[in-house]
CSV table of C-alpha atoms in Angstrom, one decimal:
chain,number,residue,atom,x,y,z
J,1,MET,CA,36.9,-7.4,27.3
J,2,LEU,CA,40.3,-8.6,28.3
J,3,LYS,CA,39.8,-11.8,26.2
J,4,ARG,CA,38.7,-9.7,23.2
J,5,PHE,CA,41.8,-7.5,23.6
J,6,LEU,CA,44.0,-10.6,23.8
J,7,LYS,CA,42.4,-12.0,20.6
J,8,VAL,CA,43.0,-8.8,18.7
J,9,GLY,CA,46.6,-8.8,19.9
J,10,GLN,CA,47.1,-12.4,18.9
J,11,SER,CA,45.5,-11.7,15.5
J,12,ASN,CA,47.9,-8.8,14.9
J,13,ILE,CA,50.9,-10.9,16.0
J,14,ASN,CA,49.8,-13.6,13.6
J,15,SER,CA,49.5,-11.1,10.8
J,16,VAL,CA,53.0,-9.9,11.4
J,17,ILE,CA,54.3,-13.4,11.5
J,18,ASP,CA,52.5,-14.2,8.3
J,19,GLN,CA,54.1,-11.2,6.6
J,20,LEU,CA,57.5,-12.1,8.0
J,21,GLU,CA,57.1,-15.6,6.8
J,22,ASP,CA,55.8,-14.7,3.3
J,23,PRO,CA,58.1,-16.7,1.1
J,24,ILE,CA,57.6,-14.3,-1.9
J,25,LYS,CA,58.6,-11.2,0.2
J,26,MET,CA,61.5,-13.1,1.7
J,27,THR,CA,62.7,-14.2,-1.7
J,28,GLU,CA,62.4,-10.7,-3.1
J,29,GLN,CA,64.4,-9.3,-0.2
J,30,GLY,CA,67.0,-12.0,-0.5
J,31,ILE,CA,67.3,-11.2,-4.2
J,32,ARG,CA,67.7,-7.5,-3.4
J,33,ASP,CA,70.4,-8.3,-0.9
J,34,LEU,CA,72.2,-10.5,-3.4
J,35,LYS,CA,72.1,-7.8,-6.0
J,36,LYS,CA,73.7,-5.4,-3.5
J,37,ASP,CA,76.4,-8.0,-2.8
J,38,LEU,CA,76.9,-8.6,-6.5
J,39,GLN,CA,77.3,-4.9,-7.1
J,40,ALA,CA,79.9,-4.6,-4.3
J,41,ALA,CA,81.7,-7.7,-5.5
J,42,MET,CA,81.9,-6.3,-9.0
J,43,GLU,CA,83.3,-3.0,-7.7
J,44,SER,CA,85.9,-4.8,-5.7
J,45,LEU,CA,86.8,-7.0,-8.7
J,46,ALA,CA,87.3,-3.9,-10.9
J,47,GLN,CA,89.5,-2.3,-8.2
J,48,VAL,CA,91.6,-5.4,-7.7
J,49,LYS,CA,92.0,-5.9,-11.4
J,50,ALA,CA,93.1,-2.3,-11.8
J,51,MET,CA,95.7,-2.8,-9.0
J,52,ALA,CA,96.9,-6.0,-10.5
J,53,MET,CA,97.4,-4.4,-13.9
J,54,ARG,CA,99.1,-1.3,-12.5
J,55,THR,CA,101.4,-3.3,-10.3
J,56,ARG,CA,102.3,-5.7,-13.1
J,57,ARG,CA,103.2,-2.7,-15.3
J,58,GLU,CA,105.4,-1.3,-12.6
J,59,ALA,CA,107.1,-4.6,-12.0
J,60,ASN,CA,107.8,-5.0,-15.7
J,61,ALA,CA,109.1,-1.5,-15.9
J,62,LYS,CA,111.4,-2.0,-12.9
J,63,GLN,CA,112.7,-5.3,-14.4
J,64,LYS,CA,113.4,-3.6,-17.7
J,65,LEU,CA,115.3,-0.8,-16.0
J,66,ALA,CA,117.3,-3.4,-14.0
J,67,GLU,CA,118.2,-5.1,-17.3
J,68,ASP,CA,119.3,-1.7,-18.7
J,69,TYR,CA,121.7,-1.2,-15.8
J,70,GLU,CA,123.2,-4.6,-16.2
J,71,ASN,CA,123.8,-3.9,-19.9
J,72,LYS,CA,125.4,-0.6,-18.9
J,73,ALA,CA,127.8,-2.4,-16.5
J,74,LYS,CA,128.7,-4.8,-19.3
J,75,LYS,CA,129.4,-1.9,-21.7
J,76,LEU,CA,131.6,-0.2,-19.1
J,77,LEU,CA,133.7,-3.3,-18.6
J,78,LEU,CA,133.9,-3.8,-22.4
J,79,ASN,CA,135.1,-0.3,-22.9
J,80,ALA,CA,137.7,-0.8,-20.2
J,81,SER,CA,138.9,-4.0,-21.8
J,82,LYS,CA,139.3,-2.2,-25.1
J,83,GLY,CA,141.3,0.6,-23.4
J,84,ALA,CA,138.6,3.1,-24.2
J,85,MET,CA,138.4,4.2,-20.6
J,86,ASP,CA,140.3,3.7,-17.3
J,87,THR,CA,139.8,0.2,-15.9
J,88,ALA,CA,139.3,1.4,-12.2
J,89,GLU,CA,136.8,4.0,-13.2
J,90,ALA,CA,134.9,1.5,-15.4
J,91,GLU,CA,134.8,-1.0,-12.6
J,92,ARG,CA,133.6,1.6,-10.1
J,93,LEU,CA,130.8,2.7,-12.4
J,94,ALA,CA,130.0,-0.9,-13.3
J,95,THR,CA,129.7,-1.7,-9.6
J,96,LEU,CA,127.3,1.2,-9.1
J,97,ALA,CA,125.2,0.0,-12.1
J,98,LEU,CA,125.1,-3.5,-10.8
J,99,GLU,CA,124.0,-2.3,-7.3
J,100,LYS,CA,121.2,-0.3,-9.0
J,101,GLN,CA,120.4,-3.3,-11.1
J,102,ALA,CA,120.1,-5.5,-7.9
J,103,GLU,CA,117.9,-2.8,-6.2
J,104,LEU,CA,115.6,-2.6,-9.2
J,105,THR,CA,115.5,-6.4,-9.6
J,106,SER,CA,114.5,-6.8,-6.0
J,107,GLU,CA,111.8,-4.1,-6.4
J,108,ALA,CA,110.6,-5.7,-9.6
J,109,LYS,CA,110.3,-9.0,-7.8
J,110,ARG,CA,108.3,-7.4,-4.9
J,111,LEU,CA,106.0,-5.7,-7.4
J,112,SER,CA,105.6,-8.9,-9.4
J,113,ASP,CA,104.7,-10.9,-6.2
J,114,GLU,CA,102.2,-8.2,-5.3
J,115,ALA,CA,100.7,-8.3,-8.8
J,116,THR,CA,100.4,-12.0,-8.6
J,117,GLY,CA,98.6,-11.6,-5.3
J,118,HIS,CA,96.2,-9.1,-6.8
J,119,GLU,CA,95.7,-11.4,-9.8
J,120,THR,CA,94.9,-14.4,-7.5
J,121,MET,CA,92.5,-12.3,-5.5
J,122,SER,CA,90.9,-11.0,-8.7
J,123,ALA,CA,90.3,-14.6,-9.9
J,124,THR,CA,88.8,-15.5,-6.5
J,125,ILE,CA,86.5,-12.5,-6.6
J,126,ASN,CA,85.6,-13.3,-10.2
J,127,THR,CA,84.6,-16.8,-9.2
J,128,SER,CA,82.4,-15.3,-6.4
J,129,VAL,CA,80.8,-12.9,-8.9
J,130,SER,CA,80.0,-15.8,-11.2
J,131,LYS,CA,78.5,-17.7,-8.4
J,132,LEU,CA,76.4,-14.7,-7.3
J,133,ARG,CA,75.2,-14.2,-10.9
J,134,SER,CA,74.2,-17.9,-11.1
J,135,THR,CA,72.5,-17.7,-7.8
J,136,LEU,CA,70.6,-14.6,-8.8
J,137,THR,CA,69.4,-16.2,-12.0
J,138,THR,CA,68.2,-19.3,-10.0
J,139,TYR,CA,66.4,-17.1,-7.5
J,140,ASP,CA,64.8,-15.0,-10.2
J,141,ASN,CA,63.4,-18.1,-11.9
J,142,GLU,CA,62.2,-19.5,-8.5
J,143,LEU,CA,60.5,-16.2,-7.7
J,144,ILE,CA,58.7,-16.2,-11.0
J,145,THR,CA,57.5,-19.8,-10.4
J,146,LEU,CA,56.6,-19.0,-6.7
J,147,LYS,CA,54.5,-16.0,-7.8
J,148,ALA,CA,52.7,-18.0,-10.4
J,149,ARG,CA,52.0,-20.8,-7.9
J,150,ALA,CA,50.8,-18.3,-5.3
J,151,LYS,CA,48.5,-16.6,-7.8
J,152,THR,CA,47.0,-20.0,-8.7
J,153,ALA,CA,46.7,-21.0,-5.1
J,154,ALA,CA,44.9,-17.7,-4.3
J,155,SER,CA,42.5,-18.2,-7.2
J,156,THR,CA,41.8,-21.8,-6.2
J,157,LYS,CA,41.3,-20.7,-2.5
J,158,LYS,CA,38.8,-18.0,-3.6
J,159,ILE,CA,36.8,-20.4,-5.7
J,160,ASN,CA,36.8,-23.1,-3.1
J,161,ALA,CA,35.7,-20.5,-0.5
J,162,GLN,CA,32.9,-19.4,-2.8
J,163,LEU,CA,31.8,-23.0,-3.4
J,164,SER,CA,31.9,-23.8,0.3
J,165,THR,CA,29.4,-20.9,1.0
J,166,ILE,CA,26.8,-22.2,-1.4
J,167,ASP,CA,23.8,-23.7,0.3
J,168,SER,CA,23.2,-26.8,-1.8
J,169,SER,CA,20.0,-27.8,0.1
J,170,GLY,CA,18.5,-24.3,-0.3
J,171,THR,CA,19.4,-24.3,-4.0
J,172,VAL,CA,17.7,-27.6,-4.5
J,173,ALA,CA,14.6,-26.5,-2.6
J,174,MET,CA,14.5,-23.3,-4.8
J,175,LEU,CA,14.7,-25.4,-8.0
J,176,GLU,CA,11.9,-27.6,-6.8
J,177,ARG,CA,9.7,-24.5,-6.1
J,178,MET,CA,10.5,-23.3,-9.6
J,179,LYS,CA,9.6,-26.6,-11.0
J,180,GLU,CA,6.3,-26.7,-9.2
J,181,ARG,CA,5.6,-23.1,-10.4
J,182,VAL,CA,6.3,-24.0,-14.0
J,183,GLU,CA,4.1,-27.1,-13.8
J,184,GLU,CA,1.3,-25.0,-12.3
J,185,GLU,CA,1.6,-22.6,-15.2
J,186,GLU,CA,1.6,-25.4,-17.7
J,187,SER,CA,-1.5,-26.9,-16.1
J,188,LEU,CA,-3.3,-23.6,-16.1
J,189,ALA,CA,-2.4,-23.0,-19.8
J,190,SER,CA,-3.8,-26.5,-20.6
J,191,ALA,CA,-7.0,-25.8,-18.8
J,192,TYR,CA,-7.5,-22.5,-20.6
J,193,GLY,CA,-6.9,-24.4,-23.9
J,194,GLU,CA,-9.6,-27.0,-23.0
J,195,ILE,CA,-12.1,-24.3,-22.1
J,196,LEU,CA,-11.4,-22.6,-25.4
J,197,ASP,CA,-11.9,-25.9,-27.3
J,198,GLN,CA,-15.2,-26.4,-25.6
J,199,THR,CA,-16.4,-22.9,-26.5
J,200,ASP,CA,-15.4,-23.5,-30.1
J,201,THR,CA,-17.3,-26.8,-30.2
J,202,THR,CA,-20.5,-25.2,-28.8
J,203,ASP,CA,-20.3,-22.4,-31.4
J,204,ASN,CA,-19.8,-25.0,-34.1
J,205,GLU,CA,-22.9,-27.0,-33.0
J,206,ILE,CA,-25.1,-23.8,-32.9
J,207,ASP,CA,-23.9,-22.7,-36.4
J,208,LYS,CA,-24.5,-26.2,-37.8
J,209,ALA,CA,-28.1,-26.3,-36.4
J,210,LEU,CA,-28.8,-22.9,-37.9
J,211,ALA,CA,-27.4,-24.1,-41.2
J,212,ASP,CA,-29.6,-27.2,-41.2
J,213,LYS,CA,-32.7,-25.0,-40.9
J,214,THR,CA,-31.7,-22.8,-43.8
J,215,PRO,CA,-33.5,-23.8,-47.1
J,216,LYS,CA,-31.3,-25.7,-49.5
J,217,GLY,CA,-30.5,-24.2,-52.9
J,218,SER,CA,-32.9,-26.7,-54.7
J,219,ALA,CA,-35.8,-26.0,-52.4
J,220,MET,CA,-35.4,-22.4,-52.9
J,221,LEU,CA,-35.4,-22.9,-56.6
J,222,GLU,CA,-38.7,-24.9,-56.6
J,223,ASP,CA,-40.3,-22.3,-54.4
J,224,LEU,CA,-39.3,-19.6,-56.9
J,225,LYS,CA,-40.8,-21.6,-59.8
J,226,LYS,CA,-44.1,-22.0,-57.9
J,227,ARG,CA,-44.3,-18.4,-57.4
J,228,MET,CA,-43.7,-17.8,-61.0
J,229,ASP,CA,-46.2,-20.5,-62.1
J,230,ILE,CA,-43.5,-22.3,-64.0
J,231,GLU,CA,-44.2,-26.0,-64.4
J,232,LYS,CA,-41.7,-28.7,-65.2
């Protein structure tokens, strides 16, 4: 009983191992996992691209604003040189404009560097997405081939199993018995034919003998003439 229980347990373990090692199931699971990874990578790519675009726009806006403050400082100094405004006041305001310009330029550079980082990361993720797509295509094609091979192997295995269970010696013996049976039937039919031929021959002999004893047409004619007293 213990041995039987151990055999059943071992059989179940082997079945589980076979399922775990089924290449088709493993490939299908791998493809599903890759598709999840691809989806996550594409979402990350979209997010990083959006951040890169937004940061780049902010950097450009800060840089443009910095240039505007520089232009304002130039105009203030130009107006002072023309006597349109007090020189001290013009220089004070120009200094404030240049300080604002420097602050905005620094902020624009920081945002530009951040945008560049996002763009670099976006390119890296995009490369990963392309590789994942290529890998998925390869795995899909391999899975199709693997399924076709597995189906062919299963069919071949089934046919070979059926052929292996055929008792060739028993089949040959059965054919021999059928051959003997047919030959017996043919011999019996031939015997009946010979008997029928013999019966037909006997009947023919009897009919011929009776026919020979029957008066011929000319004899009957002479007999009739005698009875009518007709001479030649």
